[in-house]
Amino acid sequence: MTTTTLGPTRRSERALAPDLIRGAMLLFIALANAGNCAFAGQPGLDPDPHGIARVLNFGLSLLVDSRAYPVFAIMFGYGLVQIARRQERAGADPRRVLVRRNAWLVGFGLVHAGLLYFGDFLGAYGLLGLAATFLLVRRTDRFHRAVLWLWGLQSIYLVVLPVLAATHDWSGGAGLVNSPNPSLAADSYRASIGDRIAEWPAHTLSVLPAIVIVWLGIWAARRRILENVDQHRTLLVRTAVIGLGIAVLGGLPYALVAAGVLHPAAGTVDILALLHDVSGEYAGPGYIAALALLGARLSRTGRVGAVAALGQRSLSGYLLQSVCWLVLFAPFALDLGGHTAFAVLAAVGVWLASVALAAGLHRRDHPGPAEKVLRRLTYGHR
């Protein structure tokens, strides 16, 4: 192979489905992170809900919490293959680009966590990308089929955990508790920086097991599933139904706890929370399949351009959200936390504003500012 690499992917070379998925799911990321910041902890839901807060707690727990990040983990793996394939077509070694890009993502993550939000995923994805570059990207199709077996083995939890929960005490009177994050409750920006830097390594390490989720994206990209939606329609329909079905059924008991309907013992709540998190991973392929099918239908009407434009600028959209949460919810800023309804309204408003900004950049054929910096660092002047 040559040592010359191609520049970043041009607009005309991009497939619609991946960009649409990233853009749409940034709404779910906004809903999750706004709640974390509003309640200074995780999962970021009202611990004593009343009225509309019960409905919002139920919906957010069932459809959003622990269900958005698997989408981006899969799409991250998908993107690794797309970058590698483009470099290989030009006769270049894709590892050069992938190593630079993922190493810079780690740096982006450290800066993002230090300045804005401890719950950064960029650093973890950078580390996962480096591991995948050397261990997964250039393997054979036969090797990558192993990831389907891993997901199958993981499904054992979906049988064991409900059985464990059924044998525990359901009359203990416990409810949802937010695990506090000191950086979200810091009384000064300077103190919050120190807290975030201290919290970031542990959070980053907690994301690394998502390599199995990233691997599923690599498998899907090698089959070009999102580039050829019509060709894989049957697979996508089944994936949407099964993946979202597992996520909803597995998350339902904990969602009822979050809504204040069920009050089992604390140990039972812990089991239900684990079932909620494990089943949430299946929402990743489920949401991707559903959005890919929806995008294929809407693309004929031309009504997905603005959301896809945000997907092309998802890094900038993600960082913009963190700026907004700091301004809206930090105790040393506007301090508007403590209300689920406001957190939801803020998330939707910020997402809509980012869609509008991305559409404006798209019309001018400009990348997002964060994408521009990352591409320059990755590809140089090309």
XYZ file of C-alpha atoms in Angstrom:
382
model
C 0.000 0.000 0.000
C 1.018 3.593 -0.535
C 1.678 6.033 2.301
C -0.569 8.703 0.765
C -4.011 9.053 2.328
C -7.217 10.527 0.976
C -8.807 13.562 2.564
C -12.127 13.508 4.462
C -15.258 12.084 2.857
C -17.003 14.513 0.522
C -20.727 15.231 0.806
C -21.492 13.425 -2.455
C -19.883 10.240 -1.097
C -21.965 10.064 2.098
C -24.859 7.643 2.615
C -28.056 9.175 3.992
C -28.985 6.609 6.653
C -25.920 6.968 8.949
C -26.209 10.762 8.986
C -29.958 10.655 9.606
C -29.488 8.211 12.495
C -26.805 10.321 14.161
C -28.805 13.511 13.770
C -32.040 12.047 15.110
C -30.417 10.270 18.048
C -28.713 13.452 19.206
C -32.183 14.316 20.532
C -32.002 11.271 22.798
C -28.496 12.222 23.906
C -29.836 15.690 24.733
C -32.701 14.240 26.772
C -30.355 11.971 28.735
C -27.636 14.535 29.431
C -30.010 17.396 30.222
C -31.588 15.189 32.885
C -28.187 14.261 34.335
C -27.279 17.926 34.660
C -30.706 18.988 35.947
C -30.503 16.508 38.845
C -26.698 16.514 39.268
C -26.485 12.764 38.908
C -27.475 9.617 37.050
C -29.897 8.502 35.657
C -31.042 12.107 35.896
C -34.716 11.503 36.728
C -36.910 13.055 39.417
C -36.460 10.820 42.510
C -39.870 11.867 43.904
C -42.083 12.322 40.833
C -45.581 13.759 40.893
C -48.012 14.581 38.108
C -46.390 15.035 34.712
C -43.000 14.101 36.174
C -44.238 10.530 36.579
C -45.112 10.306 32.894
C -41.805 11.854 31.851
C -39.810 9.609 34.181
C -41.549 6.579 32.704
C -40.967 7.610 29.091
C -37.360 8.703 29.571
C -36.446 5.558 31.475
C -38.184 3.248 29.020
C -37.002 4.843 25.760
C -33.943 7.019 26.429
C -31.854 6.162 29.489
C -29.130 3.611 28.571
C -30.708 3.359 25.123
C -29.058 6.203 23.205
C -25.344 5.517 23.673
C -25.507 2.012 22.064
C -26.728 3.682 18.860
C -23.649 5.882 18.698
C -21.346 2.996 19.648
C -22.668 0.966 16.714
C -22.464 3.959 14.390
C -18.901 4.620 15.552
C -17.885 1.099 14.526
C -19.751 1.551 11.256
C -17.826 4.744 10.563
C -14.466 3.075 11.209
C -15.109 0.642 8.367
C -16.309 3.400 6.046
C -13.110 5.380 6.637
C -10.934 2.287 6.220
C -12.710 1.216 3.036
C -12.239 4.633 1.456
C -8.510 4.649 2.174
C -8.086 1.089 0.907
C -9.772 1.968 -2.403
C -7.063 4.573 -2.922
C -4.336 2.049 -2.106
C -3.508 3.682 1.255
C -3.025 2.051 4.638
C -6.183 2.928 6.602
C -4.434 2.496 9.938
C -2.586 5.770 9.480
C -5.805 7.785 9.319
C -7.652 5.739 11.927
C -4.857 5.975 14.490
C -4.548 9.747 14.070
C -8.290 10.320 14.181
C -8.890 8.176 17.250
C -5.881 9.535 19.112
C -7.200 13.057 18.569
C -10.642 11.931 19.747
C -9.078 11.007 23.083
C -7.679 14.523 23.259
C -11.050 16.018 22.339
C -12.613 13.937 25.099
C -10.195 15.148 27.749
C -10.808 18.791 26.823
C -14.574 18.249 26.634
C -14.641 16.586 30.039
C -12.386 19.168 31.655
C -14.218 22.210 30.348
C -17.842 21.116 29.964
C -19.204 17.714 30.976
C -17.791 14.735 32.863
C -20.005 12.228 30.994
C -17.851 12.440 27.884
C -17.898 9.595 25.362
C -15.348 10.971 22.910
C -12.311 9.805 24.864
C -13.745 6.324 25.310
C -14.621 6.079 21.627
C -11.104 7.181 20.750
C -9.654 4.367 22.859
C -12.159 1.884 21.433
C -11.293 3.084 17.943
C -7.584 2.520 18.517
C -8.252 -1.006 19.785
C -10.598 -1.759 16.887
C -8.097 -0.436 14.350
C -5.539 -3.085 15.289
C -7.801 -5.906 16.470
C -10.999 -5.814 14.396
C -11.134 -3.578 11.324
C -9.036 -5.696 8.961
C -10.298 -9.130 10.029
C -12.251 -11.500 7.771
C -16.015 -11.791 7.541
C -15.822 -15.195 9.206
C -14.053 -13.669 12.205
C -16.635 -10.891 12.535
C -19.506 -13.355 12.725
C -18.295 -14.098 16.253
C -19.857 -10.854 17.451
C -23.320 -12.275 16.742
C -22.532 -15.204 19.036
C -21.372 -12.788 21.751
C -24.647 -10.904 21.567
C -26.481 -14.219 21.724
C -24.585 -15.267 24.851
C -25.305 -11.896 26.440
C -28.991 -12.578 25.989
C -28.750 -15.110 28.809
C -28.893 -12.141 31.177
C -32.340 -11.338 29.798
C -33.571 -14.655 31.190
C -31.568 -14.822 34.431
C -32.187 -11.284 35.685
C -36.017 -11.407 35.556
C -35.902 -14.705 37.460
C -33.649 -13.164 40.113
C -35.924 -10.159 40.393
C -39.015 -12.351 40.767
C -37.462 -14.163 43.749
C -36.595 -10.938 45.623
C -38.685 -8.754 47.913
C -41.238 -6.563 46.105
C -42.587 -4.843 49.217
C -39.564 -2.945 50.462
C -40.711 0.580 49.624
C -37.566 1.658 47.729
C -37.524 3.868 44.655
C -35.218 5.525 42.158
C -32.051 7.151 43.482
C -29.755 9.388 41.432
C -26.063 8.585 41.854
C -24.520 12.032 42.450
C -21.772 13.557 40.332
C -19.837 16.232 42.260
C -18.919 18.185 39.127
C -22.607 18.795 38.360
C -23.200 20.228 41.832
C -19.971 22.271 42.139
C -20.535 25.858 43.284
C -17.884 27.383 40.997
C -16.618 26.740 37.491
C -13.074 26.267 38.771
C -14.192 23.620 41.251
C -16.240 21.883 38.571
C -13.169 21.548 36.336
C -11.255 19.720 39.052
C -14.204 17.450 39.769
C -14.730 16.650 36.089
C -11.096 15.773 35.496
C -11.249 13.451 38.507
C -14.474 11.820 37.280
C -13.528 11.441 33.620
C -11.097 8.469 33.870
C -13.563 6.254 35.736
C -16.397 7.172 33.385
C -14.193 6.511 30.347
C -13.145 3.106 31.647
C -16.791 2.219 32.310
C -17.548 2.715 28.592
C -14.759 0.454 27.292
C -16.827 -2.776 27.512
C -18.882 -1.220 24.698
C -16.253 -2.679 22.334
C -18.775 -5.492 21.707
C -21.343 -2.882 20.625
C -18.782 -1.135 18.397
C -17.920 -4.531 16.917
C -21.545 -5.032 15.869
C -21.279 -1.794 13.900
C -18.137 -3.079 12.195
C -19.955 -6.267 11.212
C -22.896 -4.284 9.825
C -20.640 -1.915 7.880
C -18.812 -4.785 6.206
C -22.191 -5.904 4.873
C -23.074 -2.319 3.819
C -26.443 -2.619 5.500
C -27.085 1.111 5.847
C -25.870 1.903 2.336
C -28.313 -0.646 0.891
C -31.409 -0.354 3.060
C -33.829 -1.790 0.488
C -31.627 -4.823 -0.036
C -31.586 -5.550 3.721
C -35.160 -4.564 4.487
C -36.162 -7.934 5.972
C -33.158 -7.968 8.302
C -33.816 -4.370 9.362
C -37.501 -4.992 10.083
C -36.675 -8.008 12.246
C -33.913 -6.125 14.023
C -36.188 -3.174 14.763
C -38.971 -5.373 16.144
C -36.751 -7.684 18.196
C -34.258 -5.068 19.384
C -36.839 -2.495 20.476
C -39.085 -5.230 21.853
C -36.303 -6.486 24.139
C -35.442 -2.939 25.200
C -39.039 -2.094 26.085
C -39.846 -5.344 27.898
C -36.537 -5.364 29.770
C -36.819 -1.720 30.740
C -40.496 -1.746 31.744
C -40.128 -2.844 35.407
C -37.469 -0.227 36.172
C -39.473 2.408 34.277
C -42.419 1.676 36.596
C -40.095 2.152 39.572
C -38.899 5.451 38.089
C -42.527 6.544 37.653
C -43.283 5.808 41.298
C -45.677 2.982 40.490
C -43.602 0.107 41.906
C -41.731 0.274 45.234
C -39.809 -2.991 45.686
C -36.893 -3.519 48.059
C -33.604 -1.763 47.296
C -31.942 -5.018 46.241
C -34.731 -5.721 43.789
C -34.415 -2.213 42.355
C -30.720 -2.883 41.754
C -31.538 -6.049 39.779
C -34.181 -4.225 37.765
C -31.697 -1.435 37.039
C -29.196 -3.985 35.714
C -31.909 -5.594 33.558
C -32.797 -2.115 32.301
C -29.182 -1.413 31.306
C -28.546 -4.784 29.639
C -31.784 -4.701 27.661
C -30.991 -1.113 26.660
C -28.088 -2.313 24.539
C -30.576 -3.974 22.178
C -32.204 -0.600 21.598
C -29.031 0.325 19.696
C -29.572 -1.967 16.690
C -33.335 -1.563 17.122
C -33.329 2.222 16.797
C -30.792 2.116 13.964
C -32.902 -0.342 11.977
C -36.116 1.621 12.561
C -34.527 4.950 11.606
C -32.873 3.453 8.522
C -36.256 2.179 7.315
C -37.939 5.488 8.124
C -35.172 7.401 6.367
C -35.535 5.293 3.232
C -39.220 6.200 3.077
C -38.827 9.894 3.940
C -35.888 10.368 1.592
C -38.336 10.126 -1.292
C -40.101 13.219 0.067
C -36.911 15.192 0.763
C -37.945 15.853 4.394
C -34.878 14.532 6.216
C -32.211 16.951 5.011
C -31.933 19.155 8.121
C -31.676 16.223 10.549
C -29.134 14.486 8.292
C -27.177 17.753 8.137
C -26.902 17.638 11.927
C -25.783 14.018 11.660
C -22.954 15.119 9.377
C -21.989 17.589 12.126
C -22.781 15.365 15.099
C -19.532 16.137 16.914
C -20.266 19.866 16.852
C -23.878 19.222 17.852
C -22.783 17.065 20.777
C -20.334 19.681 22.069
C -22.880 22.473 21.640
C -25.245 20.564 23.894
C -22.656 20.398 26.662
C -22.173 24.166 26.518
C -25.929 24.636 26.882
C -26.230 22.267 29.854
C -23.442 24.085 31.664
C -25.140 27.450 31.143
C -28.646 26.235 31.985
C -28.094 23.876 34.900
C -24.774 24.584 36.662
C -25.272 26.043 40.173
C -22.823 28.858 39.326
C -24.703 29.685 36.082
C -28.509 29.879 35.603
C -29.129 26.956 38.002
C -32.438 25.872 36.433
C -32.196 22.211 37.490
C -34.497 20.075 39.585
C -37.430 19.924 37.158
C -37.904 17.062 34.703
C -40.321 18.990 32.494
C -37.892 21.883 32.055
C -35.018 19.479 31.322
C -37.100 17.853 28.564
C -38.108 21.209 27.087
C -34.497 22.385 27.194
C -33.305 19.205 25.473
C -35.843 19.509 22.671
C -35.143 23.227 22.248
C -31.375 22.789 22.099
C -31.718 19.925 19.621
C -34.021 21.936 17.354
C -31.614 24.876 17.466
C -28.718 22.587 16.532
C -30.759 21.187 13.611
C -31.371 24.731 12.359
C -27.697 25.687 12.720
C -26.576 22.520 10.925
C -29.024 23.157 8.096
C -27.616 26.656 7.693
C -24.063 25.326 7.517
C -25.202 22.661 5.065
C -26.654 25.241 2.710
C -23.292 27.031 2.702
C -21.428 23.727 2.302
C -19.534 24.307 5.561
C -18.628 21.521 8.005
C -19.277 21.905 11.710
C -16.482 23.728 13.547
C -15.483 20.663 15.572
C -15.483 18.481 12.450
C -13.304 21.032 10.677
C -10.703 20.919 13.452
C -10.751 17.117 13.711
C -10.407 16.709 9.933
C -7.509 19.135 9.823
C -5.742 17.247 12.612
C -6.467 13.899 10.962
C -5.868 14.640 7.288
C -3.729 17.787 7.317
C -4.412 20.206 4.446
C -6.245 17.664 2.228
